[in-house]
XYZ file of N, CA, C and O in Angstrom:
880
model
N -16.639 90.369 -10.022
C -16.462 89.179 -9.788
C -17.418 88.377 -8.933
O -18.208 88.824 -8.222
N -18.587 87.321 -9.824
C -19.715 87.112 -9.470
C -19.208 86.135 -8.489
O -18.086 85.519 -8.230
N -20.149 85.570 -7.234
C -19.821 84.983 -6.386
C -21.553 84.255 -6.013
O -22.633 84.902 -6.793
N -21.333 83.133 -5.450
C -22.796 82.426 -5.099
C -23.333 83.373 -3.909
O -22.911 84.194 -2.928
N -24.705 82.990 -3.648
C -25.392 83.787 -2.656
C -24.941 82.800 -1.460
O -24.380 81.651 -0.970
N -24.444 83.559 -0.129
C -23.823 83.112 0.920
C -24.634 83.328 2.214
O -25.029 84.064 2.427
N -24.962 82.119 2.643
C -25.669 81.849 3.942
C -24.947 81.356 5.003
O -24.093 80.676 5.099
N -24.616 82.224 6.435
C -23.943 81.674 7.743
C -24.975 81.194 8.339
O -26.182 81.477 8.993
N -24.529 79.737 8.734
C -25.281 79.265 10.059
C -24.626 78.285 10.999
O -23.278 78.460 10.713
N -25.485 78.418 11.920
C -25.017 77.689 12.976
C -25.268 77.451 14.124
O -26.503 77.925 14.463
N -24.790 77.073 15.355
C -25.617 76.895 16.457
C -24.801 77.492 17.983
O -23.348 77.597 17.843
N -25.574 78.453 18.698
C -24.527 78.924 19.711
C -25.570 78.956 21.048
O -26.681 78.865 20.940
N -24.833 79.043 22.045
C -25.648 79.593 23.292
C -26.123 80.650 23.544
O -26.068 81.610 22.594
N -27.024 81.311 24.426
C -27.742 82.488 24.505
C -26.785 83.411 24.796
O -26.754 84.533 24.353
N -25.383 83.073 25.640
C -24.529 84.237 25.739
C -23.622 84.228 24.448
O -22.288 84.761 24.620
N -24.037 83.422 23.530
C -23.185 83.546 21.978
C -21.559 82.588 21.896
O -21.157 82.960 21.150
N -21.699 81.625 22.703
C -20.691 80.611 22.757
C -21.103 79.517 21.871
O -21.946 78.863 21.763
N -20.006 79.213 21.270
C -20.051 77.623 20.518
C -19.298 76.613 21.147
O -19.529 75.368 20.339
N -18.472 76.983 22.164
C -17.861 75.796 22.727
C -17.459 76.175 24.112
O -17.339 77.241 24.094
N -16.942 75.453 24.844
C -16.333 75.972 26.403
C -14.896 76.539 26.229
O -14.620 76.232 24.940
N -14.634 76.932 27.522
C -13.064 77.533 27.244
C -12.101 76.745 26.730
O -11.210 76.987 26.507
N -12.542 75.381 26.687
C -11.398 74.136 26.413
C -11.693 73.700 24.692
O -11.245 72.989 24.707
N -12.825 74.600 24.279
C -12.915 74.063 22.850
C -14.093 73.224 22.908
O -14.194 72.674 21.611
N -14.516 72.527 23.994
C -15.369 71.338 23.595
C -17.147 72.039 23.106
O -17.729 72.416 24.410
N -17.098 71.632 21.783
C -18.530 72.191 21.389
C -19.701 70.939 21.700
O -20.539 71.224 20.834
N -19.187 69.911 22.282
C -20.191 68.654 22.220
C -21.753 68.818 23.031
O -22.628 68.419 22.644
N -21.414 69.786 23.812
C -22.896 70.408 24.543
C -24.117 71.102 23.480
O -25.113 70.244 23.669
N -23.456 71.876 22.443
C -24.329 72.291 21.939
C -24.844 71.114 20.615
O -26.020 71.091 20.490
N -23.909 70.154 20.383
C -24.422 69.274 19.248
C -25.536 68.059 20.023
O -26.373 67.783 19.397
N -25.405 68.045 21.332
C -25.911 66.864 22.045
C -27.408 67.525 22.249
O -28.384 66.959 22.638
N -27.342 69.002 22.528
C -28.930 69.456 22.724
C -29.553 69.849 21.654
O -30.887 70.364 21.485
N -29.253 69.293 20.486
C -30.085 69.543 19.141
C -30.880 68.521 18.948
O -30.515 67.045 18.657
N -32.322 68.459 19.133
C -33.106 67.468 18.888
C -33.299 66.785 17.301
O -32.697 67.615 16.532
N -34.322 65.879 17.098
C -34.420 65.372 15.992
C -34.750 66.514 14.863
O -34.447 66.358 13.821
N -35.693 67.277 15.194
C -36.297 68.258 14.483
C -35.271 69.239 13.917
O -34.953 69.378 12.857
N -34.463 69.891 15.124
C -33.479 70.832 14.394
C -32.431 70.199 13.872
O -31.995 70.685 12.577
N -32.250 68.701 13.790
C -31.392 68.087 12.969
C -31.869 67.920 11.348
O -31.112 68.222 10.678
N -33.007 67.664 11.399
C -33.678 67.197 9.915
C -33.712 68.999 9.449
O -33.503 68.795 8.545
N -33.902 69.709 10.171
C -34.105 71.192 9.431
C -32.489 71.774 8.897
O -32.651 72.161 8.160
N -31.649 71.356 10.197
C -30.180 71.683 9.452
C -29.776 70.732 8.332
O -29.252 71.425 7.502
N -30.160 69.551 8.123
C -29.950 68.878 6.872
C -30.800 68.982 6.073
O -30.240 68.935 4.550
N -32.164 69.562 6.045
C -32.850 69.992 4.994
C -32.107 71.136 3.997
O -32.292 71.500 2.966
N -31.417 71.921 5.030
C -31.002 73.336 4.721
C -29.506 72.911 3.805
O -29.533 73.599 2.965
N -28.849 71.849 4.220
C -27.669 71.405 3.505
C -28.279 70.919 2.056
O -27.568 71.116 1.263
N -29.486 70.222 2.110
C -29.947 69.543 0.942
C -30.318 70.557 -0.185
O -30.199 70.360 -1.272
N -30.340 71.861 0.398
C -30.920 73.046 -0.378
C -30.113 73.823 -1.103
O -30.125 75.102 -1.785
N -28.661 73.908 -0.697
C -27.478 74.491 -1.205
C -26.859 73.572 -1.924
O -26.693 72.396 -2.056
N -25.788 74.364 -2.643
C -24.827 73.522 -3.617
C -23.697 72.966 -2.905
O -22.874 72.072 -3.510
N -23.322 73.870 -1.520
C -21.951 73.738 -0.988
C -21.971 73.856 0.144
O -22.679 74.993 0.782
N -21.132 73.166 1.135
C -21.010 73.740 2.779
C -19.698 73.707 2.888
O -18.562 73.107 2.366
N -19.422 75.225 3.497
C -18.142 75.486 3.833
C -17.570 75.550 4.776
O -18.364 76.127 5.953
N -16.449 75.175 5.554
C -15.972 75.148 6.858
C -14.441 75.383 6.973
O -13.740 75.157 5.801
N -13.822 76.093 7.802
C -12.262 76.072 7.844
C -11.804 74.884 8.473
O -12.433 73.846 8.986
N -10.486 74.771 8.479
C -9.958 73.814 8.941
C -9.806 73.605 10.376
O -9.518 72.051 10.658
N -10.017 74.499 11.195
C -10.253 73.968 12.464
C -11.259 73.255 12.853
O -11.370 72.745 13.634
N -12.382 73.583 12.245
C -13.618 72.761 12.190
C -13.196 71.221 11.781
O -13.964 70.222 12.477
N -12.523 70.936 10.960
C -12.244 69.714 10.415
C -11.560 69.080 11.483
O -11.709 67.982 11.965
N -10.361 69.906 11.964
C -9.449 69.034 12.786
C -9.890 68.684 14.328
O -9.839 67.804 14.717
N -11.090 70.033 14.599
C -11.628 69.637 15.972
C -12.968 68.241 16.082
O -13.100 67.874 16.815
N -13.696 68.900 14.953
C -15.005 67.760 15.062
C -14.912 66.911 13.949
O -15.889 66.176 14.415
N -14.226 66.854 12.803
C -14.364 65.703 11.774
C -15.604 65.766 11.385
O -16.340 64.279 11.298
N -16.305 66.567 10.952
C -17.870 66.491 10.706
C -17.772 66.028 9.039
O -16.958 65.784 8.341
N -19.175 65.402 8.915
C -19.327 64.673 7.301
C -19.839 65.647 6.512
O -19.435 65.479 5.610
N -20.614 66.688 7.218
C -20.977 67.591 6.697
C -22.169 67.173 5.188
O -22.115 67.764 4.030
N -22.421 66.107 5.564
C -23.545 65.184 4.464
C -24.910 65.351 4.974
O -25.301 65.951 5.930
N -25.857 65.043 3.999
C -27.523 65.076 4.544
C -27.778 63.307 4.474
O -27.449 62.547 4.101
N -28.116 63.231 6.132
C -28.494 62.039 6.435
C -29.887 62.156 7.210
O -30.622 60.868 7.048
N -30.442 62.994 7.847
C -31.428 63.045 8.547
C -33.014 63.391 7.817
O -34.239 63.246 7.861
N -32.567 63.620 6.152
C -33.558 63.816 5.615
C -33.222 63.105 4.097
O -32.010 62.954 3.708
N -34.300 62.855 3.320
C -34.033 62.418 1.936
C -33.386 63.765 1.321
O -34.257 64.837 0.969
N -32.566 63.724 0.274
C -31.835 64.756 -0.390
C -30.367 64.327 -0.760
O -29.916 63.512 -0.514
N -29.826 65.274 -1.612
C -28.718 65.279 -2.170
C -27.520 65.880 -1.464
O -27.999 67.023 -0.696
N -26.339 65.442 -1.412
C -25.119 65.927 -0.859
C -24.584 67.104 -1.109
O -24.299 67.177 -2.514
N -24.599 68.281 -0.551
C -23.648 69.343 -1.057
C -22.300 68.874 -1.302
O -21.911 68.196 -0.619
N -21.734 69.549 -2.324
C -20.023 69.777 -2.207
C -19.655 70.085 -0.722
O -19.995 71.038 -0.569
N -18.551 69.437 -0.585
C -17.770 69.890 0.872
C -16.738 71.003 0.328
O -15.658 70.527 -0.330
N -16.787 71.998 0.950
C -15.663 72.884 0.758
C -14.607 73.340 2.079
O -15.433 73.619 2.885
N -13.315 72.987 2.254
C -12.531 73.229 3.114
C -11.594 74.506 3.006
O -10.731 74.476 2.038
N -11.568 75.391 3.891
C -10.696 76.317 3.790
C -9.382 76.166 4.373
O -9.389 76.288 5.895
N -8.466 75.955 3.792
C -7.369 75.116 4.603
C -5.851 75.687 3.924
O -4.981 75.294 2.889
N -5.553 76.710 4.610
C -4.344 77.613 3.857
C -2.907 76.748 3.697
O -2.126 76.881 2.722
N -2.750 75.779 4.710
C -1.580 75.245 4.614
C -1.731 73.369 4.501
O -0.821 72.689 4.529
N -2.967 73.374 3.953
C -3.089 71.542 3.600
C -3.392 71.001 4.558
O -2.478 69.844 4.661
N -3.526 70.974 5.593
C -3.569 70.330 7.103
C -4.734 69.648 7.168
O -4.946 68.764 8.418
N -5.719 69.151 6.149
C -6.524 68.450 6.395
C -6.136 67.307 6.742
O -5.363 66.266 5.585
N -6.800 66.172 7.566
C -6.153 64.588 7.812
C -6.737 64.250 6.926
O -7.824 64.006 6.461
N -5.443 63.070 6.677
C -6.099 62.221 5.384
C -6.932 61.258 5.563
O -7.956 60.795 4.909
N -7.436 61.073 6.927
C -8.232 60.132 7.565
C -9.777 60.931 7.875
O -10.706 60.191 8.196
N -9.688 62.205 7.547
C -10.788 63.056 7.749
C -12.162 62.405 6.908
O -11.969 61.997 5.950
N -13.182 62.702 7.552
C -14.492 62.279 6.563
C -14.508 62.936 5.608
O -15.165 62.545 4.376
N -14.125 64.484 5.400
C -14.276 64.804 4.182
C -13.517 64.403 3.005
O -13.794 64.864 1.898
N -12.396 63.550 3.689
C -11.865 62.920 2.362
C -12.200 61.532 1.842
O -11.900 61.306 0.749
N -13.212 61.258 2.117
C -14.241 60.190 1.587
C -14.978 60.720 0.727
O -16.165 60.988 0.838
N -14.618 60.668 -0.528
C -15.233 61.498 -1.661
C -16.307 60.339 -1.969
O -16.999 60.751 -3.165
N -16.579 59.599 -1.983
C -17.406 58.378 -2.329
C -18.833 58.775 -1.498
O -20.023 58.496 -1.991
N -18.622 59.527 -0.202
C -20.242 60.063 0.173
C -20.221 61.334 -0.598
O -21.637 61.719 -1.111
N -19.312 62.131 -0.811
C -19.948 63.694 -1.437
C -18.592 63.923 -1.958
O -17.268 64.007 -1.290
N -18.599 64.976 -3.150
C -17.632 65.897 -3.369
C -16.731 66.766 -2.555
O -17.593 67.302 -1.590
N -15.286 66.640 -2.625
C -14.750 67.645 -1.600
C -13.748 68.501 -2.289
O -12.872 68.337 -3.080
N -13.980 69.829 -2.127
C -12.819 70.703 -2.696
C -11.955 71.343 -1.458
O -12.798 72.096 -0.338
N -10.797 71.371 -1.328
C -10.021 72.026 -0.349
C -9.198 73.456 -0.914
O -8.475 73.082 -1.959
N -9.815 74.548 -0.476
C -8.954 75.661 -1.048
C -7.640 75.776 -0.205
O -7.738 75.850 1.400
N -6.452 76.014 -0.918
C -5.326 76.153 -0.110
C -4.323 77.427 -0.586
O -4.875 78.145 -1.575
N -3.421 77.791 0.071
C -2.442 78.907 -0.573
C -1.149 78.366 -0.950
O -1.221 77.290 -0.879
N -0.711 79.344 -1.364
C 0.441 78.931 -2.316
C 1.571 78.325 -1.348
O 2.232 77.884 -1.800
N 1.679 78.944 -0.013
C 2.402 78.368 0.899
C 2.205 76.594 1.475
O 2.961 76.339 1.760
N 0.997 76.104 1.068
C 0.765 74.882 1.505
C 1.694 73.624 0.805
O 2.196 74.196 -0.445
N 2.188 72.999 1.882
C 3.444 71.812 1.256
C 2.958 70.835 -0.195
O 1.828 70.731 0.073
N 4.116 70.823 -1.012
C 3.301 70.165 -2.237
C 2.887 68.663 -1.788
O 2.020 68.000 -2.347
N 3.854 68.016 -0.855
C 3.622 66.792 -0.737
C 2.001 66.073 0.363
O 1.554 65.809 -0.059
N 1.576 67.772 1.086
C 0.329 67.540 1.654
C -0.609 67.535 0.403
O -1.825 66.969 0.306
N -0.318 68.592 -0.427
C -1.734 68.707 -1.509
C -1.513 67.212 -2.303
O -2.673 66.863 -2.558
N -0.615 66.719 -2.694
C -0.472 65.617 -3.551
C -1.027 64.214 -2.695
O -1.798 63.496 -3.417
N -0.808 64.045 -1.316
C -1.718 63.140 -0.281
C -3.088 63.412 -0.526
O -3.944 62.518 -0.808
N -3.324 64.555 -0.370
C -5.107 64.803 -0.530
C -5.224 64.315 -1.829
O -6.822 63.927 -1.976
N -4.809 65.109 -2.919
C -5.685 64.584 -4.378
C -5.479 63.059 -4.557
O -6.166 62.870 -5.395
N -4.182 62.246 -4.045
C -4.639 61.083 -4.177
C -5.708 60.140 -3.402
O -5.980 59.250 -3.688
N -6.410 60.940 -2.502
C -7.619 60.473 -1.897
C -9.005 60.653 -2.491
O -10.088 60.368 -2.525
N -8.698 61.757 -3.932
C -9.828 61.861 -4.887
C -10.307 63.051 -4.384
O -11.221 63.864 -5.209
N -9.641 64.167 -3.489
C -9.949 65.503 -3.343
C -9.393 66.188 -4.184
O -8.511 66.570 -4.909
N -10.515 67.035 -4.699
C -9.854 68.229 -5.477
C -9.039 69.356 -4.446
O -9.754 70.218 -3.836
N -8.199 69.886 -5.018
C -7.362 70.766 -4.497
C -6.957 72.122 -5.296
O -6.370 72.033 -6.296
N -7.636 73.441 -4.663
C -7.469 74.531 -5.359
C -6.170 75.409 -4.885
O -6.687 76.045 -3.587
N -5.513 75.812 -5.715
C -4.568 77.025 -4.786
C -5.169 78.528 -4.875
O -5.597 78.960 -6.085
N -5.429 78.944 -3.793
C -6.040 80.362 -3.963
C -5.596 81.064 -2.792
O -6.157 81.282 -1.846
N -4.857 82.282 -3.343
C -4.272 83.150 -2.380
C -2.768 82.774 -1.857
O -2.165 81.691 -2.283
N -2.029 84.109 -1.757
C -0.812 83.950 -1.514
C -0.178 83.182 -0.039
O 0.191 82.427 -0.059
N -0.423 83.803 1.181
C -0.345 83.732 2.499
C -1.614 82.677 2.979
O -1.332 81.857 3.908
N -2.887 83.053 2.484
C -4.075 82.667 3.072
C -4.956 82.312 2.238
O -4.976 83.099 1.095
N -6.035 81.556 2.425
C -6.965 81.669 1.048
C -7.767 83.052 1.021
O -8.154 83.470 1.997
N -7.429 83.120 -0.029
C -8.592 84.455 -0.733
C -9.805 84.219 -0.753
O -10.276 83.627 -1.717
N -10.660 84.789 0.079
C -12.059 84.361 -0.060
C -13.045 84.654 -1.205
O -13.872 84.205 -1.871
N -12.983 86.156 -1.615
C -13.333 86.607 -2.699
C -13.175 85.796 -3.907
O -13.441 85.404 -4.609
N -11.493 85.661 -3.938
C -11.263 84.632 -4.958
C -11.710 83.434 -4.834
O -12.232 82.612 -6.232
N -11.850 82.613 -3.913
C -12.439 81.457 -3.750
C -13.941 81.144 -4.172
O -14.308 80.672 -4.788
N -14.849 82.229 -3.679
C -16.015 82.461 -3.998
C -16.293 82.665 -5.376
O -17.016 82.243 -6.055
N -15.587 83.352 -6.155
C -15.444 83.409 -7.582
C -14.932 81.899 -8.775
O -16.005 81.593 -9.192
N -14.283 81.299 -8.119
C -14.104 79.916 -8.530
C -15.051 79.121 -8.120
O -15.705 78.340 -8.824
N -15.890 79.231 -6.961
C -16.935 78.161 -6.802
C -18.086 78.793 -7.647
O -18.579 77.741 -7.952
N -18.345 79.863 -7.837
C -19.213 80.142 -8.600
C -19.176 79.610 -10.143
O -19.653 79.335 -11.090
N -18.046 79.715 -10.663
C -17.579 79.033 -12.019
C -17.681 77.672 -11.684
O -17.801 77.275 -13.045
N -17.743 77.070 -10.611
C -17.922 75.732 -10.757
C -19.548 75.226 -11.097
O -19.794 74.033 -10.935
N -20.410 76.370 -10.908
C -21.762 76.285 -11.052
C -22.541 75.856 -9.555
O -23.602 75.747 -9.695
N -21.697 76.355 -8.702
C -22.334 76.459 -7.363
C -22.702 77.637 -7.047
O -22.184 78.913 -6.875
N -24.103 77.638 -6.517
C -24.798 78.968 -6.768
C -25.217 79.301 -5.341
O -25.324 80.747 -5.222
N -25.164 78.429 -4.671
C -25.780 78.820 -3.188
C -24.989 77.999 -2.116
O -24.970 76.659 -2.571
N -24.426 78.822 -1.103
C -23.178 78.121 -0.295
C -23.910 78.316 1.219
O -24.263 79.483 1.629
N -23.518 77.458 2.240
C -23.550 77.378 3.656
C -22.683 77.578 4.089
O -21.908 76.552 4.010
N -21.830 78.531 4.927
C -20.779 78.623 5.763
C -21.291 77.984 6.871
O -21.996 78.736 7.817
N -20.868 76.900 7.451
C -21.220 76.132 8.874
C -20.256 76.699 9.981
O -20.273 76.480 11.183
N -18.831 77.077 9.860
C -18.045 77.409 10.676
C -16.663 77.144 10.452
O -16.180 76.886 9.122
N -15.831 77.672 11.324
C -15.679 78.110 12.533
C -16.022 79.737 12.731
O -16.182 80.413 11.614
N -15.601 80.161 14.076
C -16.187 81.547 14.228
C -15.287 82.552 13.554
O -15.632 83.707 12.979
N -14.018 82.216 13.291
C -12.705 83.018 12.642
C -13.252 82.958 11.137
O -13.193 83.995 10.272
N -13.735 81.729 10.554
C -14.090 81.900 8.958
C -15.106 82.835 8.815
O -15.470 83.713 8.057
N -16.333 82.586 9.923
C -17.427 83.505 10.041
C -17.237 84.958 9.899
O -17.849 85.501 8.954
N -16.106 85.096 10.806
C -16.052 86.353 10.822
C -15.330 87.181 9.694
O -15.775 88.259 8.867
N -14.382 86.416 8.825
C -13.698 86.475 7.458
C -14.619 86.912 6.771
O -14.727 87.875 5.610
N -16.054 86.058 6.282
C -16.822 86.414 5.507
C -17.733 88.029 5.773
O -17.805 88.490 5.057
N -17.792 87.871 6.849
C -18.941 89.256 7.371
C -17.975 90.363 7.251
O -18.188 91.466 6.676
N -16.621 90.378 7.691
C -15.610 91.714 7.392
C -15.613 91.551 6.054
O -15.333 92.847 5.682
N -15.544 90.864 5.036
C -15.656 90.977 3.437
C -16.631 91.377 2.846
O -16.697 91.324 1.665
N -17.723 91.435 3.590
C -18.977 91.763 3.053
C -19.325 90.697 1.929
O -20.346 90.985 1.185
N -19.295 89.485 2.361
C -19.685 88.223 1.833
C -20.884 87.259 1.920
O -20.934 86.287 1.416
N -21.546 88.152 2.893
C -22.692 87.435 3.725
C -24.120 87.933 3.101
O -24.326 88.884 2.970
N -25.089 87.191 2.773
C -26.557 87.329 2.321
C -27.584 87.151 3.639
O -28.645 87.758 3.539
N -27.219 85.701 3.976
C -28.212 85.621 5.046
C -27.473 84.891 5.964
O -26.581 84.198 6.214
N -28.411 85.086 7.374
C -27.776 84.394 8.563
C -28.822 83.233 8.934
O -30.118 83.665 9.205
N -28.423 82.211 9.355
C -29.382 81.281 9.937
C -28.805 80.703 11.074
O -27.955 80.140 11.107
N -29.526 80.816 12.402
C -29.012 80.457 13.749
C -29.837 79.879 14.619
O -31.056 80.155 14.795
N -29.021 78.750 15.347
C -29.984 78.086 16.663
C -29.570 78.752 17.776
O -28.177 78.603 17.864
N -30.251 79.395 18.533
C -29.860 79.804 19.988
C -30.273 78.632 20.738
O -31.408 78.508 21.314
N -29.487 78.312 21.279
C -29.553 76.895 22.447
C -29.931 77.447 23.690
O -28.893 78.420 24.245
N -30.729 76.905 24.367
C -31.042 77.634 26.136
C -29.851 77.199 27.054
O -30.659 76.530 27.997
N -28.910 77.592 26.683
C -27.420 77.252 27.754
C -26.913 78.570 28.085
O -26.766 79.602 27.098
N -26.216 78.501 29.290
C -25.147 79.706 29.273
C -23.988 78.949 29.439
O -23.543 77.957 30.331
N -22.869 79.234 28.657
C -21.518 78.334 28.911
C -20.582 79.590 29.401
O -19.675 79.164 30.337
N -20.481 80.743 29.216
C -19.410 81.598 29.782
C -18.183 81.488 29.561
O -17.842 80.303 28.680
N -17.011 82.346 29.821
C -15.872 82.419 29.840
C -15.275 83.492 28.657
O -15.713 83.262 27.371
N -14.348 84.284 29.151
C -14.078 84.977 28.400
C -12.963 84.646 27.188
O -12.754 85.032 26.011
N -12.734 83.554 26.971
C -11.634 82.819 26.038
C -12.753 81.653 25.336
O -12.118 81.129 24.459
N -13.779 81.323 25.669
C -14.510 80.309 24.726
C -14.798 81.063 23.774
O -15.062 82.087 23.554
N -15.132 80.348 22.398
C -15.298 80.496 21.234
C -16.597 81.142 21.115
O -17.492 80.624 21.652
N -17.087 82.196 20.214
C -17.969 82.906 19.944
C -18.202 82.516 18.798
O -17.623 81.988 17.501
N -19.722 82.687 18.283
C -20.492 82.463 16.951
C -19.698 83.204 15.925
O -19.208 82.356 14.962
N -19.022 84.359 15.979
C -18.246 85.181 15.543
C -17.181 85.646 16.026
O -17.178 86.469 17.018
N -15.795 85.092 15.472
C -14.475 85.443 16.806
C -14.055 86.406 15.696
O -14.384 87.657 15.279
N -12.642 86.590 15.620
C -11.824 87.364 14.732
C -11.565 88.611 15.595
O -11.720 88.849 17.020
N -10.880 89.680 15.202
C -10.748 90.897 15.579
C -11.989 91.965 15.532
O -11.640 92.634 16.702
N -12.881 91.655 15.220
C -14.177 92.618 15.414
C -14.223 93.766 14.690
O -12.734 94.396 14.554
N -15.110 94.493 14.412
C -15.076 95.925 13.866
C -14.602 97.089 15.041
O -15.226 97.021 16.172
N -14.010 97.944 14.718
C -13.446 98.753 15.763
C -14.546 99.784 15.703
O -14.776 101.020 16.062
N -14.927 100.425 14.309
C -15.574 101.649 13.828
C -16.991 101.430 13.785
O -17.416 100.265 13.215
N -17.880 101.588 14.581
C -19.167 101.465 14.498
C -19.766 101.509 13.324
O -20.881 100.657 12.902
N -19.781 102.417 12.317
C -20.010 102.229 11.161
C -19.920 101.215 9.917
O -20.346 101.056 9.196
N -18.913 100.249 10.760
C -18.632 98.955 10.180
C -19.354 97.896 9.927
O -19.435 96.980 9.506
N -20.351 98.033 11.176
C -21.074 97.086 11.778
C -21.601 96.328 10.862
O -22.504 96.984 9.705
N -22.098 95.113 10.702
C -22.929 94.403 10.045
C -24.561 94.583 10.204
O -24.844 94.181 11.493
N -25.399 95.349 9.615
C -26.809 95.440 10.011
C -27.728 94.325 9.276
O -27.262 93.933 8.307
N -28.586 93.698 10.476
C -29.521 92.485 9.906
C -30.736 92.947 9.927
O -31.365 93.687 10.753
N -31.857 92.042 9.026
C -33.208 92.566 9.329
C -33.597 91.228 9.502
O -33.587 90.135 8.728
N -34.286 91.124 10.413
C -35.159 89.756 10.566
C -35.938 89.210 9.938
O -37.000 89.970 9.330
N -35.904 88.173 9.513
C -36.589 87.548 8.185
C -37.575 86.416 8.926
O -38.657 86.659 8.466
N -37.411 85.885 9.894
C -38.218 84.943 10.705
C -37.784 84.528 11.626
O -36.747 84.120 12.028
N -38.637 83.956 12.468
C -38.278 83.409 14.179
C -39.239 82.299 14.632
O -40.580 82.453 14.291
N -38.677 81.443 15.175
C -39.787 80.346 15.833
C -39.015 79.782 16.995
O -37.731 79.507 16.901
N -39.803 79.168 17.896
C -39.244 78.080 18.916
C -39.351 76.721 18.655
O -40.651 76.703 18.340
N -38.634 76.226 18.571
C -38.133 74.407 18.316
C -37.715 73.792 19.255
O -36.484 74.032 19.750
N -38.504 72.830 20.069
C -37.998 72.306 21.403
C -36.912 73.262 21.940
O -36.202 72.570 22.399
N -37.715 74.142 22.635
C -36.912 75.221 23.436
C -35.816 75.713 22.879
O -34.952 77.047 23.505
N -35.504 75.882 21.749
C -34.301 76.474 20.975
C -34.881 77.505 19.963
O -36.107 77.019 19.269
N -34.410 78.535 20.312
C -35.009 79.746 19.211
C -34.317 79.598 17.757
O -32.790 79.821 17.615
N -35.076 79.731 16.692
C -34.606 79.498 15.520
C -34.598 80.925 14.674
O -35.803 81.352 14.633
N -33.738 81.445 14.339
C -33.426 82.607 13.614
C -33.041 82.623 12.167
O -32.115 82.023 11.917
N -33.461 83.512 11.380
C -33.083 83.901 10.272
C -33.147 85.302 9.500
O -34.331 85.895 9.797
N -32.124 85.710 9.344
C -31.756 87.177 9.156
C -31.556 87.290 7.757
O -30.625 86.696 7.080
N -31.794 88.497 7.165
C -30.840 88.540 5.674
C -30.060 90.087 5.999
O -30.111 91.058 6.851
N -28.913 90.065 5.592
C -28.028 91.179 5.692
C -28.635 92.362 4.982
O -28.866 92.481 3.824
N -28.491 93.641 5.437
C -28.872 94.776 4.807
C -27.461 95.270 4.384
O -26.480 95.120 4.773
N -27.775 95.591 3.189
C -26.667 96.607 2.210
C -26.985 97.983 2.343
O -27.685 98.377 2.217
C-alpha cells in the first residue's frame, strides 16, 4: 500500500526527556526561541499534514498551525482510538485548518457524531486501535504526500516499530530533566533484539540559540 513520506519531529532535553516526571513539558516549549519556532512552523508549512496522538491533544491542546511564518496550514491528523478528543480542543476549530481524526471500531458512536458535528472528519481505521499502516494508506489516498509526526513518545515508537519513518527532525535543548518515569522522545516497549533497532544517517546539524538542531535519514 502506498504511503506518504513520514518525518518524525520534536524537541527533547539532552538526556532524551520530553517532559518532567509529572508530564509537564512546558520547560521545553519555553526554551524555544523565536528562530526555533520559526523553523518548526516553516517545516509545518512544507508538509501536507501534521500527526499527533490523543495524549498530546489532551495534555497540550496544540493548534498545529503555521503562525510564525507566511505559509499554509497543514491538515491536522489525530490518532484517537476511542474518540476522546475534547470538543473544545483547538484541533476541532476547522476554521483554522482541516482536521481528520482516526478512530478504531471500538470508538463510541455518540463521540464520533459529536466530533463530526464540529466539522471534523472522523475515519474508522482498525479494530481495537488505529492501524497505522492502513491510516497512512488512507492519508495517501487523500492526496497528502508528506506528513510530520510531532508526538507523543508512544506514537513515535509505533511509527518506528512498524518501519514507517523516512526522516527525523530533532531539537536537542540544553537541559537535563532526569527521572526514570519521565517521558522520552521515543517511548513504548522498545526493541529487544539489537538487529531490529532503527539505524539513522546524519544528514545535517547546526546550533541555533544554543539548541542542537539535527536531521537524520532512516537507513533501509
